[in-house]
């Protein structure tokens, strides 16, 4: 029995697969003719497989945490730690952070995850800096022409054994021409305590300032905390409370007591 063919050029008794024409079979059957089996024609069935659907990472769960971390870091990149953030940027970062928080395998529990706080963390974004002051949503020195301060890197150094919690800020202070700008590192020393499952309270201790560059030989300047009875009632004590909403070995997301969203990476 000869194999069915569409034209004489396709007829063959060799081991070659032939497709039956649509007019003969609408099920798209595959026919196989082999000279080695006495010229018998056998019918094989085939099935079409649909292409996999595109993945929507916004709807994925805990298995996609790495992608959501990249999405958050991409959303805050290029914003100069938040100083250049527009309202649209703030909303985009907040949405990305909430997706990562929701995708975490389990809520943060500092009773179990305290060791993950240990180390030196670099601030990559703070929604509070969009206020254009270094104090964020609290009073602080403005950035701009009135007081030319350039904000450098910002770190948090946390020691879970001694309960030290230091905010380290690199600054560049403008000086009258022809003097070069003054480079300095300010360290705001705090003590911290765990006040809830994922909540931390920090209490300000003192500020130290160390000059860099041409003035690096100057001694360390220490600005102690004023006694409570000498401080004005409305002064900012530097104390505060925040919640750790996401934490792993290299990324930390916190939300402050005034709604500030902050993103850190291990340094």
C-alpha positions in Angstrom: 0.0 0.0 0.0 1.5 3.3 -1.1 1.6 6.2 1.3 -0.8 9.1 0.6 0.8 12.1 -0.8 0.1 15.7 -1.8 2.1 15.5 -5.0 4.3 13.1 -6.9 7.4 14.8 -5.6 6.5 13.8 -2.0 5.7 10.2 -2.7 8.2 7.8 -1.1 8.6 4.4 0.3 11.6 5.4 2.5 11.4 6.0 6.2 10.1 9.6 5.8 7.1 11.2 7.7 4.3 12.6 5.5 1.5 15.0 6.6 -1.9 14.2 5.3 -3.6 17.1 3.5 -6.2 19.1 5.4 -8.9 18.1 3.0 -8.4 14.4 3.9 -7.9 14.8 7.7 -8.8 17.8 9.8 -7.3 16.3 12.9 -3.8 16.8 11.4 -2.8 13.1 11.7 0.7 12.0 11.0 1.3 9.0 8.7 4.5 7.0 8.6 5.4 4.6 5.8 8.2 2.2 6.2 9.7 -0.1 3.5 11.2 -2.2 6.3 7.8 -3.3 7.5 6.4 -4.5 4.2 5.3 -1.1 3.1 2.7 -0.8 5.8 1.4 2.6 6.7 0.9 3.5 10.4 -0.9 6.4 12.0 0.7 8.4 14.7 -1.2 11.0 16.9 0.2 14.4 17.7 -1.0 17.1 20.1 -0.4 20.9 20.0 1.1 22.4 23.1 0.3 26.0 24.0 3.1 28.4 24.7 3.6 29.2 28.5 1.8 32.3 29.6 3.9 35.3 30.6 4.7 35.7 34.3 3.2 38.7 36.1 5.6 39.3 38.9 3.3 41.7 40.6 1.0 38.8 41.5 3.6 36.2 42.5 4.2 35.1 46.0 7.1 34.2 48.3 8.9 32.2 45.5 9.6 35.4 43.6 11.2 37.4 46.5 14.5 37.9 44.6 12.7 39.5 41.6 10.6 41.8 43.9 13.8 42.9 45.6 15.3 43.8 42.3 12.0 45.6 41.4 12.2 47.7 44.6 15.9 48.6 44.2 15.2 49.6 40.6 12.4 51.8 41.7 14.6 53.8 44.1 17.7 53.9 42.0 18.7 57.3 40.7 16.7 59.2 43.3 19.7 60.3 45.3 18.6 58.5 48.4 15.1 60.1 48.0 16.3 63.7 47.7 15.3 63.8 44.1 12.0 61.8 44.5 8.8 63.2 43.0 5.4 62.2 44.2 5.2 59.6 41.4 8.5 58.2 42.6 7.3 58.0 46.2 4.2 56.1 45.1 6.2 53.7 42.9 8.7 52.9 45.7 5.9 52.4 48.2 4.1 50.0 45.9 7.3 48.0 45.2 8.0 47.8 49.0 4.5 46.6 49.8 4.8 43.8 47.2 8.1 42.7 48.7 6.7 42.9 52.3 3.7 40.8 51.2 5.8 38.2 49.4 8.1 37.5 52.4 7.9 33.9 53.5 7.0 35.0 57.1 6.5 38.2 59.0 9.6 39.7 60.6 10.2 38.3 64.2 13.1 40.0 65.8 13.2 37.5 68.6 14.4 35.0 66.0 15.9 37.3 63.4 17.9 39.7 65.7 21.2 38.4 64.4 20.3 39.6 60.9 20.3 43.2 62.1 24.0 42.9 62.9 26.3 44.9 60.7 26.8 48.0 58.7 23.8 48.9 56.5 23.9 51.5 53.6 20.8 53.6 53.1 19.7 53.5 49.4 16.3 55.3 49.9 14.4 57.3 52.4 11.0 58.8 51.5 11.5 61.4 54.2 14.3 63.0 52.2 11.8 64.1 49.6 11.1 67.0 52.0 14.5 68.4 50.9 15.8 68.5 54.5 18.3 66.2 56.1 16.0 65.7 59.0 13.3 64.1 56.8 9.9 64.6 58.3 11.5 65.9 61.4 13.1 69.4 61.5 16.6 69.4 60.0 19.0 71.5 58.0 17.8 72.2 54.5 19.7 71.3 51.3 20.0 74.1 48.8 21.5 77.5 48.3 20.8 78.9 51.8 22.9 76.2 53.5 24.9 74.4 50.8 25.1 70.9 52.2 25.8 67.9 50.0 24.7 64.6 51.4 27.0 61.7 50.9 26.6 58.1 51.9 24.4 57.3 54.9 24.9 54.2 57.0 23.4 52.5 60.0 25.8 50.5 62.2 24.0 48.1 64.5 25.6 46.0 67.2 23.0 43.6 68.7 25.3 42.7 71.6 26.1 46.2 72.9 22.7 47.5 71.6 24.5 50.3 69.8 22.7 51.9 66.9 24.7 54.5 65.0 23.5 56.7 62.1 26.6 57.7 60.1 26.2 60.5 57.6 28.9 61.7 55.2 28.5 65.5 54.5 30.2 68.1 52.3 29.8 71.7 53.6 30.2 74.6 51.3 32.8 77.2 52.1 33.3 80.8 50.8 35.5 81.0 47.7 38.4 80.2 47.4 38.3 77.8 50.3 37.5 74.2 49.4 34.4 72.5 50.8 34.7 70.9 54.2 34.2 67.1 54.2 33.0 65.5 57.4 31.4 62.4 58.8 28.8 62.8 61.5 27.9 59.9 63.8 24.7 60.1 65.7 25.0 57.5 68.4 21.9 55.8 69.8 21.0 52.8 72.0 18.2 50.6 70.8 15.6 48.3 72.3 13.1 45.8 70.9 9.6 47.0 71.7 7.5 44.6 69.8 7.7 41.6 67.4 9.2 43.8 64.7 9.5 47.2 66.4 12.6 49.0 67.5 13.0 52.1 69.6 16.2 54.2 69.4 17.3 56.7 72.1 19.8 59.4 71.2 23.1 59.5 73.1 25.5 62.0 71.4 26.8 63.2 68.1 30.5 63.1 67.0 31.9 64.9 63.9 35.1 63.9 62.2 36.6 66.1 59.4 38.1 64.5 56.3 40.4 65.5 53.5 42.7 68.5 54.2 41.2 68.9 57.7 41.5 65.3 58.7 44.1 66.1 61.3 41.5 68.0 63.4 40.5 66.3 66.6 37.1 64.5 66.8 34.4 67.0 67.8 31.8 65.6 70.2 28.4 67.2 70.7 26.9 65.7 73.8 23.2 65.4 74.4 21.8 68.2 76.5 20.3 67.3 79.8 16.5 67.0 79.7 15.9 70.0 82.0 18.0 72.3 79.6 16.4 71.2 76.4 13.5 73.3 74.9 10.2 71.4 75.1 9.8 71.3 71.3 13.4 70.2 70.5 14.0 67.0 68.5 15.7 64.5 70.8 16.8 62.3 68.0 14.9 59.4 69.4 12.3 57.5 67.5 10.6 54.2 66.8 10.2 52.2 63.6 9.1 48.8 62.4 11.2 46.4 60.4 8.8 45.2 57.6 11.2 43.1 55.6 14.6 41.6 56.6 16.9 39.1 55.1 20.7 38.6 54.9 21.3 41.6 52.7 18.2 43.8 52.5 16.1 45.6 55.1 13.0 47.7 54.8 11.7 49.8 57.6 8.7 52.1 58.2 9.1 54.9 60.7 6.8 56.3 63.3 6.0 59.2 60.9 5.4 57.0 57.9 9.0 57.2 56.5 9.9 54.3 54.2 13.6 53.4 54.2 15.4 50.8 52.3 18.9 49.5 53.3 21.4 47.0 51.8 24.2 45.4 53.8 27.5 47.2 53.3 
